[in-house]
Amino acid sequence: MIKEMTQDEITLHIIKLLKENKKTDFITILEELQPYDTAKIYEDLPEKHKLRFLLFLNNEVLADLMQELEKEEQLEVLNKLGIEKSSKVLDLMDNDDLALLLDELSPEKKESLLSGMKVEESKAVTDIMNYPPETAGRLMTNRFVWIRSYYTVREAVEKLKTFAEFAESINYLYVVDEQRKLVGVVSYRDLLLADIDEKINNIMYERVISVSVTTDQELVARMTERYDFLAIPVVDESNMLVGIVTVDDIIDVVIKEANEDIEKLSASGKSIDFDTKTFVAAARRLPWLILLLFIGLISGSIISSFENTLEQVVAIAFFMPMIAGMTGNTGTQSLAVVVRGLITHDIEKGVILRLITRELGVGVTIGITCAILISIIAYVWQGSFILGAVVGVSLFFTLVIGTLAGTIIPLILFRLNIDPAVASGPLITTINDIFSLLTYFGIATMFLNYLM
Amino acid sequence: MIKEMTQDEITLHIIKLLKENKKTDFITILEELQPYDTAKIYEDLPEKHKLRFLLFLNNEVLADLMQELEKEEQLEVLNKLGIEKSSKVLDLMDNDDLALLLDELSPEKKESLLSGMKVEESKAVTDIMNYPPETAGRLMTNRFVWIRSYYTVREAVEKLKTFAEFAESINYLYVVDEQRKLVGVVSYRDLLLADIDEKINNIMYERVISVSVTTDQELVARMTERYDFLAIPVVDESNMLVGIVTVDDIIDVVIKEANEDIEKLSASGKSIDFDTKTFVAAARRLPWLILLLFIGLISGSIISSFENTLEQVVAIAFFMPMIAGMTGNTGTQSLAVVVRGLITHDIEKGVILRLITRELGVGVTIGITCAILISIIAYVWQGSFILGAVVGVSLFFTLVIGTLAGTIIPLILFRLNIDPAVASGPLITTINDIFSLLTYFGIATMFLNYLM
């Protein structure tokens, strides 16, 4: 019935049902909705209808709903539901999502919610929260179904049926031995295609690719992307299967990591989005800006040390912003290539050397092109052949240096195990400012007698 | 047997088998490998062994291998295999991957390969290549299995078995009516859990979420991410099911779109990676740099128009790089927040107004903080209270303007349907250079009498 309705029409219809207290019709509609849509509808509801909406839902649907909401809304729902019902809903949430939620709560609130939960569920989520952030251990869910290799397909399917609600979104069954060590994997497709009395042993895939609980989430994402997996199993140090990471979490990781790179490249500060409060956003950005302010003053003191040159040939100042800007730009370009390249490449010596040589070549090529162009422009504009030559030669050297700095600095940081994106665009730009001013004023001072 | 071997050990073992011409042992090993690993081993092989390696593989494995290789290597494999065998392998490739490969070939080569292929396969891939780039039509595969709603689970599984090889990596069966219009979906999990004689009609999910062939790939990715789908069906204008987009392609889209944003934000030019040749990379970057060079000259001409001011108080030049740099930096920070935010947010008027107000607040906050700081520093350094005030007030205004420019310019571009990331970091930086120099020199000139 709701098949042809738009989201807004559905929302209006649901408000009507809530007003008229028609629970059965309400549930029929909710069954046809995706969790994301249910969440959007809940968010759009007038405040006065929200409580009844929640009370009409069973715990499973509430758990699905929770997983789609933003942090603040999750807390709001928990408050509306009360501690006792909340704990029951939390029991049903994926424990990776639950860990993220609990991380945000005060220790007392967290304690009271955990103590209302089933022992095994609260243990599972507490375990997850003990792994370092951004590792497979933090991303994994314990809602997977394991089977033994001596099962038949029929027995495997029986077990899957028993745990159906439990293992909702996963498309593999993992095979473990008596110590719960991971020994194989079968997909739902394999089960469907196999004879019902076939032994799992004969259809399972043995060279299972797994990650460790401490594997960095970026590496987990890279492996999932390479192998086109829908889920990847997570094992502890003794190869015991402890969880799985599903592809939907991987997509979130890929988006988050890309955003982090962009944040760092633009020095825009951690985690600022459309909803961040003004002073929080300002406070997150200020540290970078103040650092860059001091570095900018170094440029100033370089100029002041060439005060004499500048006083005698003021025209030198005209080309200062262009030279500093161009050097910064070429550095940022190299930086972006390196930072994104490091994500998809395994770094070997040969690759690095080839990259540096390539960027040197690029620097020389764009250096020569831009230098010739600016020499002609400077000569025509200021009528001085020497000034044209000084500006051109300076630009050539600063572009080569700038390109190399943008390449080598992130590579050194990477080698030192520092995230290369920390060498943010503005930082490289500012460092290149200093290089370029030293070069430009140095060359101009050498030719000062000819310039005057 | 190879379960415990490292990649290098496997490669060595495979070389040994190739040397000894042991095809059966070779095939046993290959069966245990993931396509990505097979591709890595092929790449690492000495040239002399590559042909035999390829000839030992059957067409299905060759097709899988092709899908993991880079463009150049794909072409190399096609050359080694010859036109006839190549066409057979292409028949078995996913047609979205195949379309990407054929796009790169000369028209003659493409024609000769297509004419060797099965008619239905060559038609399918030609159809795909007719859709605009970066749409669902380009990403979709035709390797899905459709069923009818009156089938039983048993009949559905039978059909799946018949097309097993064909529909390898998908986890849903799509239900169509007599006109091939999409009317429902069942997952492999639903099939496993249902009674074998149940009608598909009773277990299928009817509110199927689909995309159109012309839907932008970014939107397809956003929907997959929101709904945690493993695949999303693609329909044409009459709601006929024509293909599906799988989650592994979505991950590639997410990575590609993030890289594109970074490329544009850093004006680093299109598609430059570690393997791009020097002159190609230089040529891709030069247009931006030359544009920025001319914009930089505008800054120069602004300074030259204030030559008189500068000649009388050279100290003004000392703070120039700092002011221009800071304005550029704050603009880049805002830009990054906006560009990434636009990816995950639906843009409504309220959101935009709130964002602009927030950024104005941020600009004022960091403006006041930095202005006070620099006034004190300038006063201490140059011993002039007026100079300190001029620099501080200028910095305040330029930071506010810079922040707003970094926010509003990408929003305007977005409204005009231009990708906001085009307002790249360097472009914003350079525009902010101009704003900041005008403000700074303007204010300095007003107070010139007090500064001297």
Short mmCIF file of N, CA, C and O in Angstrom, two decimals, chain B residues 131-217:
data_model
loop_
_atom_site.label_atom_id
_atom_site.label_comp_id
_atom_site.label_asym_id
_atom_site.label_seq_id
_atom_site.Cartn_x
_atom_site.Cartn_y
_atom_site.Cartn_z
N TYR B 131 25.71 5.03 -21.71
CA TYR B 131 25.24 5.88 -20.62
C TYR B 131 26.30 6.93 -20.28
O TYR B 131 27.48 6.70 -20.51
N PRO B 132 25.86 8.09 -19.75
CA PRO B 132 26.84 9.12 -19.41
C PRO B 132 27.82 8.61 -18.33
O PRO B 132 27.43 7.79 -17.50
N PRO B 133 29.06 9.09 -18.35
CA PRO B 133 30.02 8.67 -17.34
C PRO B 133 29.51 9.02 -15.93
O PRO B 133 28.71 9.94 -15.76
N GLU B 134 29.97 8.27 -14.94
CA GLU B 134 29.64 8.51 -13.54
C GLU B 134 28.14 8.40 -13.23
O GLU B 134 27.63 9.05 -12.33
N THR B 135 27.44 7.56 -13.98
CA THR B 135 26.04 7.27 -13.65
C THR B 135 25.90 5.80 -13.26
O THR B 135 26.81 5.00 -13.51
N ALA B 136 24.74 5.47 -12.69
CA ALA B 136 24.46 4.08 -12.31
C ALA B 136 24.56 3.17 -13.54
O ALA B 136 25.03 2.04 -13.44
N GLY B 137 24.13 3.67 -14.71
CA GLY B 137 24.17 2.88 -15.93
C GLY B 137 25.56 2.39 -16.27
O GLY B 137 25.75 1.28 -16.77
N ARG B 138 26.56 3.21 -15.96
CA ARG B 138 27.93 2.85 -16.23
C ARG B 138 28.52 1.85 -15.23
O ARG B 138 29.46 1.15 -15.51
N LEU B 139 27.96 1.87 -14.02
CA LEU B 139 28.50 1.03 -12.94
C LEU B 139 27.86 -0.34 -12.90
O LEU B 139 28.37 -1.26 -12.29
N MET B 140 26.67 -0.45 -13.50
CA MET B 140 25.87 -1.65 -13.26
C MET B 140 26.40 -2.85 -14.03
O MET B 140 27.07 -2.73 -15.03
N THR B 141 26.06 -4.04 -13.52
CA THR B 141 26.37 -5.27 -14.23
C THR B 141 25.05 -5.90 -14.63
O THR B 141 24.03 -5.69 -13.97
N ASN B 142 25.09 -6.64 -15.73
CA ASN B 142 23.86 -7.36 -16.12
C ASN B 142 23.88 -8.79 -15.59
O ASN B 142 23.03 -9.60 -15.94
N ARG B 143 24.87 -9.11 -14.74
CA ARG B 143 24.97 -10.47 -14.23
C ARG B 143 24.16 -10.65 -12.96
O ARG B 143 24.70 -10.84 -11.88
N PHE B 144 22.87 -10.54 -13.10
CA PHE B 144 21.99 -10.78 -11.96
C PHE B 144 20.94 -11.80 -12.41
O PHE B 144 20.76 -12.03 -13.60
N VAL B 145 20.27 -12.39 -11.43
CA VAL B 145 19.25 -13.38 -11.75
C VAL B 145 17.89 -12.82 -11.36
O VAL B 145 17.72 -12.34 -10.24
N TRP B 146 16.97 -12.84 -12.28
CA TRP B 146 15.62 -12.39 -11.95
C TRP B 146 14.69 -13.60 -11.83
O TRP B 146 14.92 -14.63 -12.45
N ILE B 147 13.69 -13.47 -10.99
CA ILE B 147 12.68 -14.52 -10.83
C ILE B 147 11.30 -13.88 -10.90
O ILE B 147 11.18 -12.66 -10.94
N ARG B 148 10.25 -14.72 -10.91
CA ARG B 148 8.88 -14.22 -10.93
C ARG B 148 8.25 -14.48 -9.57
O ARG B 148 8.63 -15.39 -8.85
N SER B 149 7.27 -13.67 -9.24
CA SER B 149 6.71 -13.73 -7.88
C SER B 149 5.92 -15.02 -7.62
O SER B 149 5.72 -15.40 -6.48
N TYR B 150 5.48 -15.72 -8.70
CA TYR B 150 4.73 -16.95 -8.47
C TYR B 150 5.64 -18.17 -8.33
O TYR B 150 5.17 -19.28 -8.12
N TYR B 151 6.95 -17.99 -8.48
CA TYR B 151 7.89 -19.10 -8.24
C TYR B 151 7.77 -19.56 -6.79
O TYR B 151 7.43 -18.77 -5.91
N THR B 152 8.12 -20.83 -6.54
CA THR B 152 8.35 -21.26 -5.17
C THR B 152 9.83 -21.04 -4.85
O THR B 152 10.64 -20.77 -5.75
N VAL B 153 10.16 -21.15 -3.57
CA VAL B 153 11.56 -21.04 -3.17
C VAL B 153 12.39 -22.08 -3.93
O VAL B 153 13.48 -21.80 -4.42
N ARG B 154 11.82 -23.28 -4.04
CA ARG B 154 12.54 -24.34 -4.75
C ARG B 154 12.86 -23.93 -6.18
O ARG B 154 13.99 -24.08 -6.65
N GLU B 155 11.86 -23.37 -6.88
CA GLU B 155 12.08 -22.96 -8.27
C GLU B 155 13.12 -21.83 -8.37
O GLU B 155 13.93 -21.78 -9.29
N ALA B 156 13.06 -20.94 -7.39
CA ALA B 156 14.03 -19.85 -7.38
C ALA B 156 15.44 -20.38 -7.22
O ALA B 156 16.37 -19.96 -7.93
N VAL B 157 15.60 -21.32 -6.28
CA VAL B 157 16.93 -21.89 -6.05
C VAL B 157 17.39 -22.66 -7.29
O VAL B 157 18.56 -22.60 -7.68
N GLU B 158 16.46 -23.37 -7.95
CA GLU B 158 16.81 -24.07 -9.18
C GLU B 158 17.35 -23.10 -10.23
O GLU B 158 18.37 -23.34 -10.85
N LYS B 159 16.66 -22.00 -10.37
CA LYS B 159 17.10 -21.02 -11.37
C LYS B 159 18.47 -20.45 -10.98
O LYS B 159 19.34 -20.27 -11.83
N LEU B 160 18.63 -20.21 -9.69
CA LEU B 160 19.92 -19.71 -9.21
C LEU B 160 21.02 -20.71 -9.53
O LEU B 160 22.11 -20.34 -9.97
N LYS B 161 20.73 -22.02 -9.34
CA LYS B 161 21.75 -23.04 -9.61
C LYS B 161 22.15 -23.03 -11.08
O LYS B 161 23.30 -23.16 -11.43
N THR B 162 21.15 -22.86 -11.95
CA THR B 162 21.43 -22.83 -13.39
C THR B 162 22.36 -21.68 -13.76
O THR B 162 23.22 -21.79 -14.60
N PHE B 163 22.14 -20.55 -13.07
CA PHE B 163 22.92 -19.37 -13.43
C PHE B 163 24.04 -19.09 -12.42
O PHE B 163 24.47 -17.95 -12.28
N ALA B 164 24.46 -20.17 -11.71
CA ALA B 164 25.38 -19.97 -10.59
C ALA B 164 26.63 -19.17 -10.97
O ALA B 164 26.93 -18.15 -10.37
N GLU B 165 27.33 -19.61 -11.99
CA GLU B 165 28.58 -18.95 -12.37
C GLU B 165 28.31 -17.51 -12.77
O GLU B 165 29.10 -16.62 -12.56
N PHE B 166 27.14 -17.36 -13.36
CA PHE B 166 26.78 -16.09 -13.97
C PHE B 166 26.57 -15.00 -12.92
O PHE B 166 26.99 -13.86 -13.10
N ALA B 167 25.93 -15.39 -11.79
CA ALA B 167 25.56 -14.38 -10.79
C ALA B 167 26.38 -14.58 -9.53
O ALA B 167 25.89 -14.91 -8.49
N GLU B 168 27.66 -14.37 -9.68
CA GLU B 168 28.57 -14.84 -8.67
C GLU B 168 28.49 -14.09 -7.34
O GLU B 168 28.32 -14.69 -6.29
N SER B 169 28.58 -12.80 -7.40
CA SER B 169 28.88 -12.09 -6.17
C SER B 169 27.67 -11.34 -5.61
O SER B 169 27.81 -10.45 -4.79
N ILE B 170 26.48 -11.70 -6.05
CA ILE B 170 25.32 -10.92 -5.64
C ILE B 170 24.53 -11.71 -4.61
O ILE B 170 24.54 -12.93 -4.62
N ASN B 171 23.88 -11.04 -3.71
CA ASN B 171 23.22 -11.74 -2.62
C ASN B 171 21.72 -11.56 -2.59
O ASN B 171 21.08 -11.83 -1.59
N TYR B 172 21.19 -11.08 -3.70
CA TYR B 172 19.74 -10.93 -3.80
C TYR B 172 19.26 -11.53 -5.11
O TYR B 172 19.98 -11.52 -6.10
N LEU B 173 18.01 -12.00 -5.11
CA LEU B 173 17.33 -12.30 -6.37
C LEU B 173 16.28 -11.22 -6.56
O LEU B 173 15.57 -10.88 -5.60
N TYR B 174 16.17 -10.68 -7.75
CA TYR B 174 15.20 -9.63 -8.00
C TYR B 174 13.95 -10.21 -8.67
O TYR B 174 14.07 -11.07 -9.54
N VAL B 175 12.80 -9.75 -8.21
CA VAL B 175 11.54 -10.29 -8.70
C VAL B 175 10.95 -9.30 -9.71
O VAL B 175 10.83 -8.10 -9.40
N VAL B 176 10.61 -9.80 -10.92
CA VAL B 176 10.06 -8.91 -11.95
C VAL B 176 8.71 -9.44 -12.41
O VAL B 176 8.39 -10.61 -12.23
N ASP B 177 7.90 -8.56 -13.02
CA ASP B 177 6.62 -9.01 -13.56
C ASP B 177 6.79 -9.35 -15.05
O ASP B 177 7.92 -9.37 -15.56
N GLU B 178 5.68 -9.56 -15.76
CA GLU B 178 5.78 -10.05 -17.14
C GLU B 178 6.47 -9.03 -18.07
O GLU B 178 7.03 -9.38 -19.09
N GLN B 179 6.43 -7.74 -17.67
CA GLN B 179 7.13 -6.73 -18.49
C GLN B 179 8.55 -6.46 -18.02
O GLN B 179 9.16 -5.47 -18.39
N ARG B 180 9.04 -7.34 -17.15
CA ARG B 180 10.37 -7.20 -16.54
C ARG B 180 10.47 -5.97 -15.67
O ARG B 180 11.55 -5.44 -15.43
N LYS B 181 9.31 -5.49 -15.18
CA LYS B 181 9.35 -4.39 -14.22
C LYS B 181 9.68 -4.94 -12.85
O LYS B 181 9.22 -6.02 -12.47
N LEU B 182 10.46 -4.19 -12.10
CA LEU B 182 10.92 -4.63 -10.78
C LEU B 182 9.77 -4.55 -9.78
O LEU B 182 9.18 -3.49 -9.58
N VAL B 183 9.43 -5.71 -9.16
CA VAL B 183 8.33 -5.68 -8.19
C VAL B 183 8.73 -6.16 -6.80
O VAL B 183 7.96 -6.02 -5.85
N GLY B 184 9.92 -6.75 -6.66
CA GLY B 184 10.30 -7.22 -5.33
C GLY B 184 11.73 -7.70 -5.29
O GLY B 184 12.43 -7.73 -6.31
N VAL B 185 12.15 -8.07 -4.09
CA VAL B 185 13.50 -8.57 -3.91
C VAL B 185 13.50 -9.60 -2.78
O VAL B 185 12.75 -9.46 -1.81
N VAL B 186 14.27 -10.68 -2.95
CA VAL B 186 14.51 -11.62 -1.84
C VAL B 186 16.02 -11.80 -1.72
O VAL B 186 16.73 -11.82 -2.71
N SER B 187 16.48 -11.93 -0.48
CA SER B 187 17.91 -12.15 -0.27
C SER B 187 18.16 -13.66 -0.20
O SER B 187 17.24 -14.44 0.04
N TYR B 188 19.42 -14.06 -0.41
CA TYR B 188 19.77 -15.47 -0.28
C TYR B 188 19.39 -15.95 1.11
O TYR B 188 18.98 -17.09 1.30
N ARG B 189 19.55 -15.07 2.09
CA ARG B 189 19.21 -15.42 3.47
C ARG B 189 17.72 -15.76 3.57
O ARG B 189 17.35 -16.76 4.19
N ASP B 190 16.86 -14.93 2.95
CA ASP B 190 15.42 -15.22 2.96
C ASP B 190 15.15 -16.60 2.38
O ASP B 190 14.32 -17.35 2.89
N LEU B 191 15.86 -16.92 1.29
CA LEU B 191 15.66 -18.21 0.64
C LEU B 191 16.05 -19.36 1.55
O LEU B 191 15.36 -20.37 1.64
N LEU B 192 17.18 -19.20 2.25
CA LEU B 192 17.65 -20.26 3.15
C LEU B 192 16.68 -20.47 4.30
O LEU B 192 16.46 -21.58 4.75
N LEU B 193 16.10 -19.36 4.80
CA LEU B 193 15.27 -19.45 5.99
C LEU B 193 13.84 -19.90 5.68
O LEU B 193 13.16 -20.43 6.54
N ALA B 194 13.41 -19.70 4.42
CA ALA B 194 12.02 -19.99 4.10
C ALA B 194 11.80 -21.48 3.85
O ALA B 194 12.74 -22.23 3.58
N ASP B 195 10.55 -21.89 3.94
CA ASP B 195 10.19 -23.25 3.59
C ASP B 195 10.38 -23.41 2.09
O ASP B 195 10.12 -22.50 1.30
N ILE B 196 10.81 -24.59 1.67
CA ILE B 196 11.19 -24.81 0.27
C ILE B 196 10.00 -24.66 -0.68
O ILE B 196 10.18 -24.35 -1.86
N ASP B 197 8.77 -24.85 -0.19
CA ASP B 197 7.61 -24.75 -1.06
C ASP B 197 6.87 -23.42 -0.93
O ASP B 197 5.82 -23.22 -1.53
N GLU B 198 7.44 -22.52 -0.15
CA GLU B 198 6.83 -21.19 0.02
C GLU B 198 6.88 -20.43 -1.30
O GLU B 198 7.81 -20.57 -2.09
N LYS B 199 5.82 -19.62 -1.55
CA LYS B 199 5.82 -18.79 -2.76
C LYS B 199 6.70 -17.54 -2.52
O LYS B 199 6.67 -16.95 -1.45
N ILE B 200 7.45 -17.17 -3.57
CA ILE B 200 8.29 -15.98 -3.49
C ILE B 200 7.44 -14.76 -3.10
O ILE B 200 7.85 -13.92 -2.29
N ASN B 201 6.25 -14.71 -3.68
CA ASN B 201 5.30 -13.64 -3.39
C ASN B 201 5.15 -13.35 -1.90
O ASN B 201 5.01 -12.21 -1.47
N ASN B 202 5.18 -14.43 -1.09
CA ASN B 202 4.95 -14.27 0.34
C ASN B 202 6.19 -13.87 1.13
O ASN B 202 6.07 -13.41 2.27
N ILE B 203 7.34 -14.08 0.57
CA ILE B 203 8.54 -13.74 1.34
C ILE B 203 9.27 -12.54 0.77
O ILE B 203 10.19 -12.02 1.37
N MET B 204 8.86 -12.09 -0.43
CA MET B 204 9.64 -11.01 -1.03
C MET B 204 9.32 -9.67 -0.37
O MET B 204 8.27 -9.48 0.24
N TYR B 205 10.28 -8.78 -0.51
CA TYR B 205 10.18 -7.45 0.06
C TYR B 205 9.74 -6.54 -1.08
O TYR B 205 10.39 -6.48 -2.12
N GLU B 206 8.59 -5.85 -0.91
CA GLU B 206 8.00 -5.17 -2.07
C GLU B 206 8.42 -3.72 -2.27
O GLU B 206 8.41 -3.20 -3.37
N ARG B 207 8.74 -3.06 -1.17
CA ARG B 207 9.13 -1.66 -1.31
C ARG B 207 10.60 -1.59 -1.71
O ARG B 207 11.47 -1.13 -0.94
N VAL B 208 10.90 -2.05 -2.93
CA VAL B 208 12.29 -2.13 -3.37
C VAL B 208 12.83 -0.73 -3.63
O VAL B 208 12.18 0.07 -4.31
N ILE B 209 14.00 -0.47 -3.13
CA ILE B 209 14.63 0.81 -3.42
C ILE B 209 15.55 0.61 -4.61
O ILE B 209 16.39 -0.28 -4.63
N SER B 210 15.32 1.41 -5.66
CA SER B 210 16.13 1.25 -6.87
C SER B 210 16.63 2.61 -7.32
O SER B 210 16.19 3.64 -6.83
N VAL B 211 17.57 2.60 -8.26
CA VAL B 211 18.03 3.85 -8.85
C VAL B 211 17.80 3.78 -10.35
O VAL B 211 17.57 2.70 -10.90
N SER B 212 17.84 4.94 -10.99
CA SER B 212 17.66 4.97 -12.44
C SER B 212 19.01 4.87 -13.12
O SER B 212 20.05 5.16 -12.51
N VAL B 213 19.02 4.45 -14.39
CA VAL B 213 20.29 4.33 -15.12
C VAL B 213 21.06 5.65 -15.14
O VAL B 213 22.29 5.66 -15.22
N THR B 214 20.36 6.77 -15.05
CA THR B 214 21.06 8.05 -15.15
C THR B 214 21.36 8.67 -13.78
O THR B 214 21.89 9.77 -13.71
N THR B 215 21.06 7.96 -12.70
CA THR B 215 21.38 8.49 -11.37
C THR B 215 22.89 8.66 -11.22
O THR B 215 23.66 7.79 -11.60
N ASP B 216 23.30 9.81 -10.68
CA ASP B 216 24.72 10.08 -10.47
C ASP B 216 25.33 9.05 -9.50
O ASP B 216 24.72 8.68 -8.51
N GLN B 217 26.56 8.63 -9.80
CA GLN B 217 27.17 7.58 -8.98
C GLN B 217 27.36 8.00 -7.53
O GLN B 217 27.34 7.17 -6.63
#
